[in-house]
Amino acid sequence: MTAAPERAGGGGLPAGGAMRVMGAETEYGIHAPSAPGANATMMSSRVVQAYAQVTRQRAAGGAETRWDYTDEEPLHDARGWTLERASAHPSQLTDQPPVLDAEAVALAYGREELELDGEDESGSLLMNMVLGNGARLYVDHAHPEYSSAEVTNPRDAVIWDAAGDLVALAAVRRLAADPELPPVNLYKNNTDNKSVSYGSHENYLMPRSVPFGDIVRGLTPFFVTRQIICGAGRVGLGQDSSTPGYQISQRADFFEAEVGLETTIRRPIINTRDEPHATADKYRRLHVIIGDANLSQSSNYLKFGTTAMVLSLIEAGLAPKVEVHEPVAALQTVSHDTSLTAKLRLLDGRRVTALDLQWIYHEAAAKLAQDTGVADAVDGDGHTHQVLERWAATLTQLDSDRNAAATSVEWLAKLSLLEGYRNRDNLAWGDARLGLVDLQWADIRPEKGLYYRFLARNRMQRIVDDGAIAAAMTEPPSDTRAFFRGRCISSFGKDVVGASWDSVIFDVPGYGRLQRVPTREPLRGTKALTGGLFARHRAAGPFLAELLGHNTAPPAA
Amino acid sequence: MAGQEQQKPQSHDSQVEDEIPEAPPAAPEAQASAATQGVDDLLDEIDGVLESNAEEFVRAFVQKGGQ
């Protein structure tokens, strides 16, 4: 964790570079090979349940808690209006209560499937957990989802996102050991190659004062092209993979709009969901839905680091003045061009490659970072220098040394394996074995997942060590409010009845009613501010008394 | 379904759940050089890891909608 110099006002982090409050969400593909017809929502709920059993063993009193839905506002549009509930697609109503009942299953699948499924499990399966590492583990539609704790930099984003893969793995192991239930596989990917896609989202905190139109203009050309460094690769072209071939991105073919509120239908390059999960007049939470789920640490690191830097450019009013003609089509053109030579038309008439556009952004980001001082190797913010270096090195390798790039860029690493099979066994792109390699690349079990086989052979670079990822399964980041949330769960789990991104709710004997501790400032509630409080108290009552007693605004809020 | 998974559905013992993937971190330079070698060796290893009935396994991987 860096010792970031505190700034008065603003976000409190050094501005102009790669530091920013951010977090990752991963929806896992879920499959039980021995029970192919099993209800996906039920299976996802079992995953959450299984992890609850794991954490119950770990922490006396239980480390799981309910999600508090008070501040969920999935229909708020960043462009300044709110969608009527009645006109929303049911899948947009993400603020509904967490209980998986017959109604919820019917909503997701229709009555018929509910009756066909026939299992008597529709009472109240656990759908939601808040973890001691500050994350949320829950059932989102028909997938288990892990939403990482808020972190302040791309390196920690990689660590706490990868920790989610270990959480998912622990649940898979638990289910595999249960003789009553079919084993469940989880895949960190984004499509079943049969027309269905599920997301891995990024969240970035921004000042609300930045006009949304600037965000759209500044980000769109970047999002059209960043896949060349952070695409995860996909066998098959088209939403249903009906055209044989290989493409850079898992997600590109599923995007149909430039800007919009939806995440499950008519997916937009820029998503306008406006739930800040923080003080709403100061911040917006930019919800990015276009990314691929990354196993490659370097691709994941650059995905967060470069995007954070482009947001810094937009905030400074210094985003490159480029506009891509027909961005949705351009997104797919880039994804389908593994040679990286396709030219995109800009509105000013220029024709540039995806690499050219990435260099344009890199140059602008490097200049801003230099001007603000955050990129200094010694006196900088401790992150921006490394992001710029790795970004440049990756772009250079993509242009001139693909073998080197394949040790860090996920789509190229996967392609190298697929090409190996194609050459050895003379396989066409439509061969099922190549489809299996694509799928099994993302199996989160290290003995089965092909990414992990690459990692074990050092064919892919590590940029964080395994111990840091393992520790992040249980430890929250120390420099955001996630520290407060996570420590409340791990220290006082049995007294916490609910938690969300911006609150922790206690039910403690001696207090007449529930105590809701708001955590609306993402950079408060840190170890520096609340570590002593946790060290001083073993019981929730005295802890709350000190937290709430000193003044009306508790230290964590 | 004839994948390797089903042939021994309940053979996992409870010890595996504590297993965390581990390998010593290697220097980036060493990592890069390893990548260019041993493609045949790699494919042999992956052959042994792949689910046994590719066509069936891929066809059965059907997901419900997501975000």
Short mmCIF file of C-alpha atoms in Angstrom, two decimals, chain A residues 138-543:
data_model
loop_
_atom_site.label_atom_id
_atom_site.label_comp_id
_atom_site.label_asym_id
_atom_site.label_seq_id
_atom_site.Cartn_x
_atom_site.Cartn_y
_atom_site.Cartn_z
CA TYR A 138 -23.91 -12.94 -4.28
CA VAL A 139 -26.20 -14.34 -6.92
CA ASP A 140 -26.70 -12.00 -9.85
CA HIS A 141 -29.45 -13.31 -12.11
CA ALA A 142 -28.12 -16.75 -12.96
CA HIS A 143 -24.46 -16.39 -12.01
CA PRO A 144 -22.42 -16.19 -8.83
CA GLU A 145 -20.83 -12.76 -8.68
CA TYR A 146 -17.92 -11.44 -6.66
CA SER A 147 -17.65 -7.67 -6.31
CA SER A 148 -14.27 -6.70 -4.97
CA ALA A 149 -13.66 -4.22 -2.22
CA GLU A 150 -12.83 -0.64 -3.17
CA VAL A 151 -9.12 -0.13 -3.73
CA THR A 152 -7.07 2.93 -4.65
CA ASN A 153 -4.80 1.66 -7.41
CA PRO A 154 -4.59 -0.87 -10.25
CA ARG A 155 -2.19 -3.19 -8.47
CA ASP A 156 -4.60 -3.66 -5.58
CA ALA A 157 -7.44 -4.02 -8.09
CA VAL A 158 -5.63 -7.05 -9.51
CA ILE A 159 -4.96 -8.49 -6.04
CA TRP A 160 -8.51 -8.18 -4.70
CA ASP A 161 -10.06 -9.33 -7.98
CA ALA A 162 -7.81 -12.40 -8.08
CA ALA A 163 -8.71 -13.02 -4.42
CA GLY A 164 -12.28 -13.40 -5.67
CA ASP A 165 -11.14 -16.27 -7.88
CA LEU A 166 -9.77 -17.97 -4.75
CA VAL A 167 -13.07 -17.34 -2.96
CA ALA A 168 -14.89 -18.94 -5.89
CA LEU A 169 -12.37 -21.80 -5.86
CA ALA A 170 -12.96 -22.43 -2.15
CA ALA A 171 -16.70 -22.70 -2.86
CA VAL A 172 -16.08 -25.08 -5.77
CA ARG A 173 -13.90 -27.30 -3.53
CA ARG A 174 -16.52 -27.30 -0.83
CA LEU A 175 -19.25 -28.37 -3.24
CA ALA A 176 -16.99 -31.03 -4.76
CA ALA A 177 -16.53 -32.51 -1.29
CA ASP A 178 -20.28 -32.65 -0.63
CA PRO A 179 -21.61 -36.10 -1.58
CA GLU A 180 -25.18 -34.76 -1.67
CA LEU A 181 -24.60 -32.18 -4.41
CA PRO A 182 -23.28 -32.30 -7.98
CA PRO A 183 -19.81 -30.73 -8.39
CA VAL A 184 -19.94 -27.24 -9.90
CA ASN A 185 -17.37 -25.70 -12.23
CA LEU A 186 -16.88 -21.94 -12.38
CA TYR A 187 -15.38 -20.13 -15.36
CA LYS A 188 -13.96 -16.62 -15.36
CA ASN A 189 -15.15 -15.79 -18.86
CA ASN A 190 -17.95 -13.80 -20.46
CA THR A 191 -19.88 -15.96 -22.90
CA ASP A 192 -21.18 -19.48 -23.46
CA ASN A 193 -20.64 -18.97 -27.22
CA LYS A 194 -24.36 -19.64 -27.71
CA SER A 195 -25.59 -16.02 -27.71
CA VAL A 196 -25.39 -15.42 -23.96
CA SER A 197 -22.93 -13.03 -22.35
CA TYR A 198 -22.36 -12.14 -18.71
CA GLY A 199 -20.24 -9.33 -17.46
CA SER A 200 -17.15 -8.36 -15.58
CA HIS A 201 -17.57 -4.75 -14.66
CA GLU A 202 -15.23 -2.07 -13.43
CA ASN A 203 -16.16 0.82 -11.19
CA TYR A 204 -14.31 4.10 -10.93
CA LEU A 205 -15.06 6.99 -8.61
CA MET A 206 -15.20 10.39 -10.31
CA PRO A 207 -16.12 13.88 -9.22
CA ARG A 208 -19.72 14.58 -10.18
CA SER A 209 -18.62 17.94 -11.58
CA VAL A 210 -17.18 16.29 -14.71
CA PRO A 211 -19.86 16.58 -17.46
CA PHE A 212 -21.07 13.18 -18.59
CA GLY A 213 -20.72 14.18 -22.23
CA ASP A 214 -16.98 14.67 -21.69
CA ILE A 215 -16.77 11.15 -20.27
CA VAL A 216 -18.55 9.71 -23.31
CA ARG A 217 -16.37 11.60 -25.79
CA GLY A 218 -13.13 10.92 -23.98
CA LEU A 219 -13.69 7.24 -23.24
CA THR A 220 -15.32 5.89 -26.38
CA PRO A 221 -12.24 5.75 -28.68
CA PHE A 222 -10.25 4.34 -25.76
CA PHE A 223 -12.82 1.63 -25.04
CA VAL A 224 -13.04 0.71 -28.72
CA THR A 225 -9.31 -0.06 -28.72
CA ARG A 226 -8.13 -1.01 -25.20
CA GLN A 227 -9.13 -4.63 -25.88
CA ILE A 228 -5.82 -5.12 -27.69
CA ILE A 229 -4.10 -5.03 -24.27
CA CYS A 230 -6.84 -6.50 -22.08
CA GLY A 231 -9.05 -8.67 -24.29
CA ALA A 232 -9.28 -12.26 -23.05
CA GLY A 233 -9.68 -13.80 -26.52
CA ARG A 234 -12.59 -15.79 -27.89
CA VAL A 235 -13.04 -18.70 -30.31
CA GLY A 236 -15.91 -17.90 -32.68
CA LEU A 237 -17.30 -14.78 -34.32
CA GLY A 238 -20.78 -13.37 -33.80
CA GLN A 239 -22.91 -13.56 -30.65
CA ASP A 240 -23.71 -17.21 -31.32
CA SER A 241 -20.21 -18.03 -32.64
CA SER A 242 -21.75 -19.14 -35.92
CA THR A 243 -18.75 -17.90 -37.90
CA PRO A 244 -15.55 -19.89 -37.23
CA GLY A 245 -12.52 -17.84 -36.21
CA TYR A 246 -10.77 -16.17 -33.30
CA GLN A 247 -11.24 -12.68 -31.93
CA ILE A 248 -9.57 -10.47 -29.36
CA SER A 249 -12.51 -9.77 -27.05
CA GLN A 250 -15.05 -11.97 -25.28
CA ARG A 251 -17.55 -9.12 -25.11
CA ALA A 252 -17.27 -7.02 -28.29
CA ASP A 253 -19.90 -8.85 -30.33
CA PHE A 254 -22.49 -8.33 -27.59
CA PHE A 255 -22.42 -4.51 -27.73
CA GLU A 256 -25.12 -2.80 -29.71
CA ALA A 257 -25.29 0.83 -28.53
CA GLU A 258 -22.95 3.74 -27.84
CA VAL A 259 -24.50 5.05 -24.61
CA GLY A 260 -27.26 3.67 -22.38
CA LEU A 261 -28.58 2.49 -19.03
CA GLU A 262 -29.00 -1.20 -19.81
CA THR A 263 -26.46 -3.88 -18.90
CA THR A 264 -28.31 -7.03 -19.98
CA ILE A 265 -29.91 -5.96 -23.26
CA ARG A 266 -28.82 -3.50 -25.99
CA ARG A 267 -25.50 -3.25 -24.16
CA PRO A 268 -23.84 0.17 -24.53
CA ILE A 269 -20.12 0.99 -24.80
CA ILE A 270 -20.67 3.64 -22.12
CA ASN A 271 -23.06 2.61 -19.36
CA THR A 272 -24.97 5.37 -17.61
CA ARG A 273 -26.05 3.61 -14.42
CA ASP A 274 -25.65 6.22 -11.73
CA GLU A 275 -25.48 4.65 -8.28
CA PRO A 276 -22.62 6.49 -6.62
CA HIS A 277 -22.64 4.32 -3.45
CA ALA A 278 -21.12 7.45 -1.91
CA THR A 279 -21.97 11.08 -1.25
CA ALA A 280 -24.10 11.67 -4.33
CA ASP A 281 -23.53 15.37 -4.85
CA LYS A 282 -19.74 14.92 -4.83
CA TYR A 283 -19.17 11.69 -6.71
CA ARG A 284 -20.35 9.54 -9.51
CA ARG A 285 -19.41 5.89 -9.83
CA LEU A 286 -18.55 5.23 -13.44
CA HIS A 287 -19.86 1.74 -14.17
CA VAL A 288 -17.85 0.18 -17.00
CA ILE A 289 -19.41 -2.89 -18.58
CA ILE A 290 -17.35 -3.34 -21.74
CA GLY A 291 -14.38 -5.20 -20.29
CA ASP A 292 -13.51 -8.88 -20.48
CA ALA A 293 -12.93 -10.88 -17.31
CA ASN A 294 -9.16 -11.22 -17.03
CA LEU A 295 -7.11 -14.01 -15.56
CA SER A 296 -3.89 -12.48 -16.91
CA GLN A 297 -2.60 -10.22 -14.19
CA SER A 298 -0.93 -7.88 -16.64
CA SER A 299 -4.04 -7.47 -18.79
CA ASN A 300 -6.13 -6.87 -15.69
CA TYR A 301 -3.59 -4.39 -14.32
CA LEU A 302 -3.50 -2.42 -17.55
CA LYS A 303 -7.28 -2.53 -17.88
CA PHE A 304 -7.66 -0.71 -14.55
CA GLY A 305 -4.50 1.39 -14.73
CA THR A 306 -4.93 2.79 -18.22
CA THR A 307 -8.65 3.43 -17.78
CA ALA A 308 -7.98 5.29 -14.53
CA MET A 309 -5.42 7.43 -16.37
CA VAL A 310 -7.82 8.21 -19.21
CA LEU A 311 -10.39 9.32 -16.62
CA SER A 312 -7.70 11.62 -15.19
CA LEU A 313 -7.25 13.07 -18.69
CA ILE A 314 -11.00 13.65 -18.98
CA GLU A 315 -11.15 15.32 -15.56
CA ALA A 316 -8.31 17.62 -16.59
CA GLY A 317 -10.05 18.45 -19.87
CA LEU A 318 -7.11 16.95 -21.74
CA ALA A 319 -8.55 13.84 -23.40
CA PRO A 320 -7.27 13.42 -26.98
CA LYS A 321 -9.52 15.09 -29.52
CA VAL A 322 -10.39 12.01 -31.50
CA GLU A 323 -13.77 10.62 -32.45
CA VAL A 324 -14.23 7.22 -34.04
CA HIS A 325 -16.74 6.84 -36.87
CA GLU A 326 -19.46 4.32 -35.88
CA PRO A 327 -17.86 3.14 -32.62
CA VAL A 328 -19.91 -0.05 -32.21
CA ALA A 329 -18.86 -1.32 -35.63
CA ALA A 330 -15.29 -0.17 -34.94
CA LEU A 331 -15.28 -2.10 -31.65
CA GLN A 332 -16.09 -5.28 -33.53
CA THR A 333 -13.64 -4.52 -36.33
CA VAL A 334 -10.85 -4.23 -33.76
CA SER A 335 -11.91 -7.40 -31.99
CA HIS A 336 -11.99 -9.42 -35.21
CA ASP A 337 -8.58 -8.23 -36.39
CA THR A 338 -5.89 -10.22 -34.60
CA SER A 339 -3.29 -8.83 -37.03
CA LEU A 340 -3.86 -5.38 -35.46
CA THR A 341 -3.61 -3.75 -38.88
CA ALA A 342 -7.24 -2.73 -39.50
CA LYS A 343 -7.72 1.01 -39.98
CA LEU A 344 -10.48 2.86 -38.14
CA ARG A 345 -11.96 6.01 -39.59
CA LEU A 346 -11.93 9.07 -37.37
CA LEU A 347 -14.46 11.84 -37.81
CA ASP A 348 -11.67 14.23 -38.83
CA GLY A 349 -10.89 11.98 -41.79
CA ARG A 350 -7.76 10.30 -40.42
CA ARG A 351 -7.47 6.53 -40.63
CA VAL A 352 -5.65 4.92 -37.71
CA THR A 353 -5.05 1.46 -36.24
CA ALA A 354 -6.08 0.43 -32.73
CA LEU A 355 -2.39 0.60 -31.79
CA ASP A 356 -2.19 4.17 -33.11
CA LEU A 357 -5.16 5.19 -30.97
CA GLN A 358 -3.69 3.57 -27.88
CA TRP A 359 -0.42 5.44 -28.45
CA ILE A 360 -2.35 8.71 -28.79
CA TYR A 361 -3.92 8.06 -25.37
CA HIS A 362 -0.62 6.94 -23.89
CA GLU A 363 1.11 10.11 -25.04
CA ALA A 364 -1.57 12.35 -23.58
CA ALA A 365 -1.65 10.40 -20.31
CA ALA A 366 2.14 10.47 -20.00
CA LYS A 367 2.21 14.23 -20.51
CA LEU A 368 -0.45 14.90 -17.89
CA ALA A 369 1.25 12.57 -15.44
CA GLN A 370 4.56 14.30 -16.01
CA ASP A 371 3.04 17.76 -15.60
CA THR A 372 1.36 16.79 -12.34
CA GLY A 373 4.44 14.97 -11.05
CA VAL A 374 2.63 11.71 -10.30
CA ALA A 375 4.69 9.74 -12.83
CA ASP A 376 8.03 10.45 -11.22
CA ALA A 377 9.81 7.16 -10.56
CA VAL A 378 10.96 8.36 -7.14
CA ASP A 379 8.64 11.11 -5.98
CA GLY A 380 5.51 10.11 -7.89
CA ASP A 381 2.41 8.38 -6.59
CA GLY A 382 4.03 4.94 -6.68
CA HIS A 383 1.74 3.57 -9.41
CA THR A 384 1.50 5.82 -12.44
CA HIS A 385 5.12 5.33 -13.50
CA GLN A 386 4.69 1.53 -13.64
CA VAL A 387 1.39 1.76 -15.52
CA LEU A 388 2.89 4.03 -18.18
CA GLU A 389 5.96 1.82 -18.56
CA ARG A 390 3.98 -1.39 -18.86
CA TRP A 391 1.43 0.20 -21.18
CA ALA A 392 4.19 1.38 -23.54
CA ALA A 393 6.10 -1.90 -23.37
CA THR A 394 2.96 -3.87 -24.18
CA LEU A 395 2.04 -1.68 -27.14
CA THR A 396 5.61 -1.96 -28.46
CA GLN A 397 5.59 -5.75 -28.12
CA LEU A 398 2.18 -6.02 -29.78
CA ASP A 399 3.67 -4.21 -32.73
CA SER A 400 7.04 -5.93 -33.00
CA ASP A 401 7.43 -8.97 -30.71
CA ARG A 402 4.28 -11.00 -30.36
CA ASN A 403 5.98 -13.88 -28.57
CA ALA A 404 6.99 -11.51 -25.82
CA ALA A 405 3.52 -9.95 -25.72
CA ALA A 406 2.01 -13.43 -25.34
CA THR A 407 3.52 -13.71 -21.86
CA SER A 408 1.29 -10.91 -20.63
CA VAL A 409 -1.56 -10.15 -23.05
CA GLU A 410 -4.37 -12.61 -22.38
CA TRP A 411 -5.86 -12.94 -25.87
CA LEU A 412 -2.41 -13.57 -27.35
CA ALA A 413 -1.48 -16.15 -24.73
CA LYS A 414 -4.70 -18.04 -25.44
CA LEU A 415 -4.12 -17.67 -29.18
CA SER A 416 -0.62 -19.15 -28.85
CA LEU A 417 -2.10 -22.28 -27.30
CA LEU A 418 -4.85 -22.52 -29.92
CA GLU A 419 -2.32 -22.10 -32.72
CA GLY A 420 -0.25 -24.85 -31.13
CA TYR A 421 -3.21 -27.22 -31.41
CA ARG A 422 -4.08 -26.04 -34.90
CA ASN A 423 -0.55 -26.69 -36.11
CA ARG A 424 0.00 -30.01 -34.36
CA ASP A 425 -3.40 -31.56 -35.05
CA ASN A 426 -4.39 -29.61 -38.14
CA LEU A 427 -7.60 -28.32 -36.57
CA ALA A 428 -10.02 -25.91 -38.21
CA TRP A 429 -11.41 -23.03 -36.10
CA GLY A 430 -14.77 -24.77 -35.88
CA ASP A 431 -13.25 -27.84 -34.16
CA ALA A 432 -14.83 -28.55 -30.77
CA ARG A 433 -11.43 -29.09 -29.18
CA LEU A 434 -10.52 -25.44 -29.80
CA GLY A 435 -13.85 -24.43 -28.26
CA LEU A 436 -12.95 -26.54 -25.24
CA VAL A 437 -9.52 -24.92 -24.94
CA ASP A 438 -11.24 -21.51 -24.98
CA LEU A 439 -13.70 -22.56 -22.28
CA GLN A 440 -11.25 -24.42 -20.11
CA TRP A 441 -8.74 -21.57 -20.27
CA ALA A 442 -11.06 -19.88 -17.75
CA ASP A 443 -11.73 -22.82 -15.38
CA ILE A 444 -10.78 -21.38 -11.98
CA ARG A 445 -9.35 -24.67 -10.69
CA PRO A 446 -5.56 -24.53 -11.02
CA GLU A 447 -5.33 -28.20 -12.01
CA LYS A 448 -7.91 -27.81 -14.80
CA GLY A 449 -7.73 -24.17 -15.83
CA LEU A 450 -5.40 -23.73 -18.80
CA TYR A 451 -4.47 -20.19 -17.79
CA TYR A 452 -3.24 -21.64 -14.51
CA ARG A 453 -1.26 -24.28 -16.37
CA PHE A 454 0.45 -21.42 -18.24
CA LEU A 455 1.07 -19.62 -14.98
CA ALA A 456 2.58 -22.72 -13.37
CA ARG A 457 5.00 -23.00 -16.30
CA ASN A 458 5.83 -19.30 -16.11
CA ARG A 459 4.46 -18.83 -19.60
CA MET A 460 2.49 -15.93 -18.19
CA GLN A 461 3.90 -13.17 -16.04
CA ARG A 462 2.98 -12.64 -12.45
CA ILE A 463 2.92 -9.02 -11.38
CA VAL A 464 1.70 -9.64 -7.83
CA ASP A 465 2.82 -12.54 -5.68
CA ASP A 466 0.59 -15.45 -4.77
CA GLY A 467 0.86 -14.70 -1.06
CA ALA A 468 -0.66 -11.24 -1.52
CA ILE A 469 -3.63 -12.71 -3.38
CA ALA A 470 -4.15 -15.43 -0.77
CA ALA A 471 -4.01 -12.86 2.03
CA ALA A 472 -6.60 -10.74 0.23
CA MET A 473 -9.16 -13.54 0.58
CA THR A 474 -9.58 -12.52 4.20
CA GLU A 475 -7.86 -9.13 4.54
CA PRO A 476 -9.54 -5.94 3.34
CA PRO A 477 -7.55 -3.20 1.60
CA SER A 478 -6.21 -0.87 4.30
CA ASP A 479 -6.71 2.46 2.55
CA THR A 480 -10.44 2.64 1.77
CA ARG A 481 -13.71 2.27 3.69
CA ALA A 482 -13.55 -1.43 2.74
CA PHE A 483 -11.21 -1.76 5.70
CA PHE A 484 -13.97 -0.68 8.08
CA ARG A 485 -16.57 -2.90 6.40
CA GLY A 486 -14.33 -5.95 6.29
CA ARG A 487 -13.11 -5.58 9.85
CA CYS A 488 -16.67 -5.12 11.14
CA ILE A 489 -17.55 -8.44 9.47
CA SER A 490 -14.50 -10.34 10.65
CA SER A 491 -14.43 -8.88 14.17
CA PHE A 492 -18.14 -8.51 14.95
CA GLY A 493 -19.82 -10.72 12.35
CA LYS A 494 -22.51 -12.03 14.67
CA ASP A 495 -23.62 -8.50 15.57
CA VAL A 496 -23.68 -7.17 12.00
CA VAL A 497 -27.12 -7.69 10.45
CA GLY A 498 -26.46 -5.97 7.16
CA ALA A 499 -23.84 -4.14 5.17
CA SER A 500 -23.49 -2.44 1.81
CA TRP A 501 -20.93 -0.31 0.03
CA ASP A 502 -21.91 2.71 2.11
CA SER A 503 -23.19 1.35 5.40
CA VAL A 504 -22.72 -1.27 8.11
CA ILE A 505 -25.72 -2.13 10.29
CA PHE A 506 -25.31 -3.48 13.82
CA ASP A 507 -27.79 -5.17 16.09
CA VAL A 508 -26.14 -5.06 19.49
CA PRO A 509 -27.68 -5.92 22.86
CA GLY A 510 -28.12 -2.76 24.87
CA TYR A 511 -29.04 -0.65 21.90
CA GLY A 512 -32.79 -0.25 21.53
CA ARG A 513 -32.71 -0.32 17.74
CA LEU A 514 -30.42 -1.17 14.87
CA GLN A 515 -27.36 1.03 14.52
CA ARG A 516 -26.62 1.98 10.93
CA VAL A 517 -23.10 3.33 10.45
CA PRO A 518 -22.90 5.22 7.16
CA THR A 519 -19.65 4.98 5.18
CA ARG A 520 -20.35 7.40 2.38
CA GLU A 521 -16.79 8.67 1.97
CA PRO A 522 -14.78 5.93 0.19
CA LEU A 523 -11.45 7.17 1.55
CA ARG A 524 -12.54 7.25 5.20
CA GLY A 525 -12.86 4.18 7.39
CA THR A 526 -9.27 3.30 6.56
CA LYS A 527 -6.82 1.41 8.73
CA ALA A 528 -5.13 4.68 9.56
CA LEU A 529 -8.42 6.15 10.80
CA THR A 530 -10.10 3.14 12.41
CA GLY A 531 -7.38 0.52 12.99
CA GLY A 532 -6.90 1.64 16.58
CA LEU A 533 -10.62 1.37 17.26
CA PHE A 534 -10.66 -2.26 16.13
CA ALA A 535 -7.51 -3.00 18.13
CA ARG A 536 -9.08 -1.59 21.30
CA HIS A 537 -12.32 -3.56 21.25
CA ARG A 538 -13.19 -7.24 21.25
CA ALA A 539 -16.94 -6.71 21.60
CA ALA A 540 -19.32 -4.82 19.35
CA GLY A 541 -21.04 -2.90 22.18
CA PRO A 542 -18.01 -0.97 23.43
CA PHE A 543 -16.75 -0.63 19.85
#
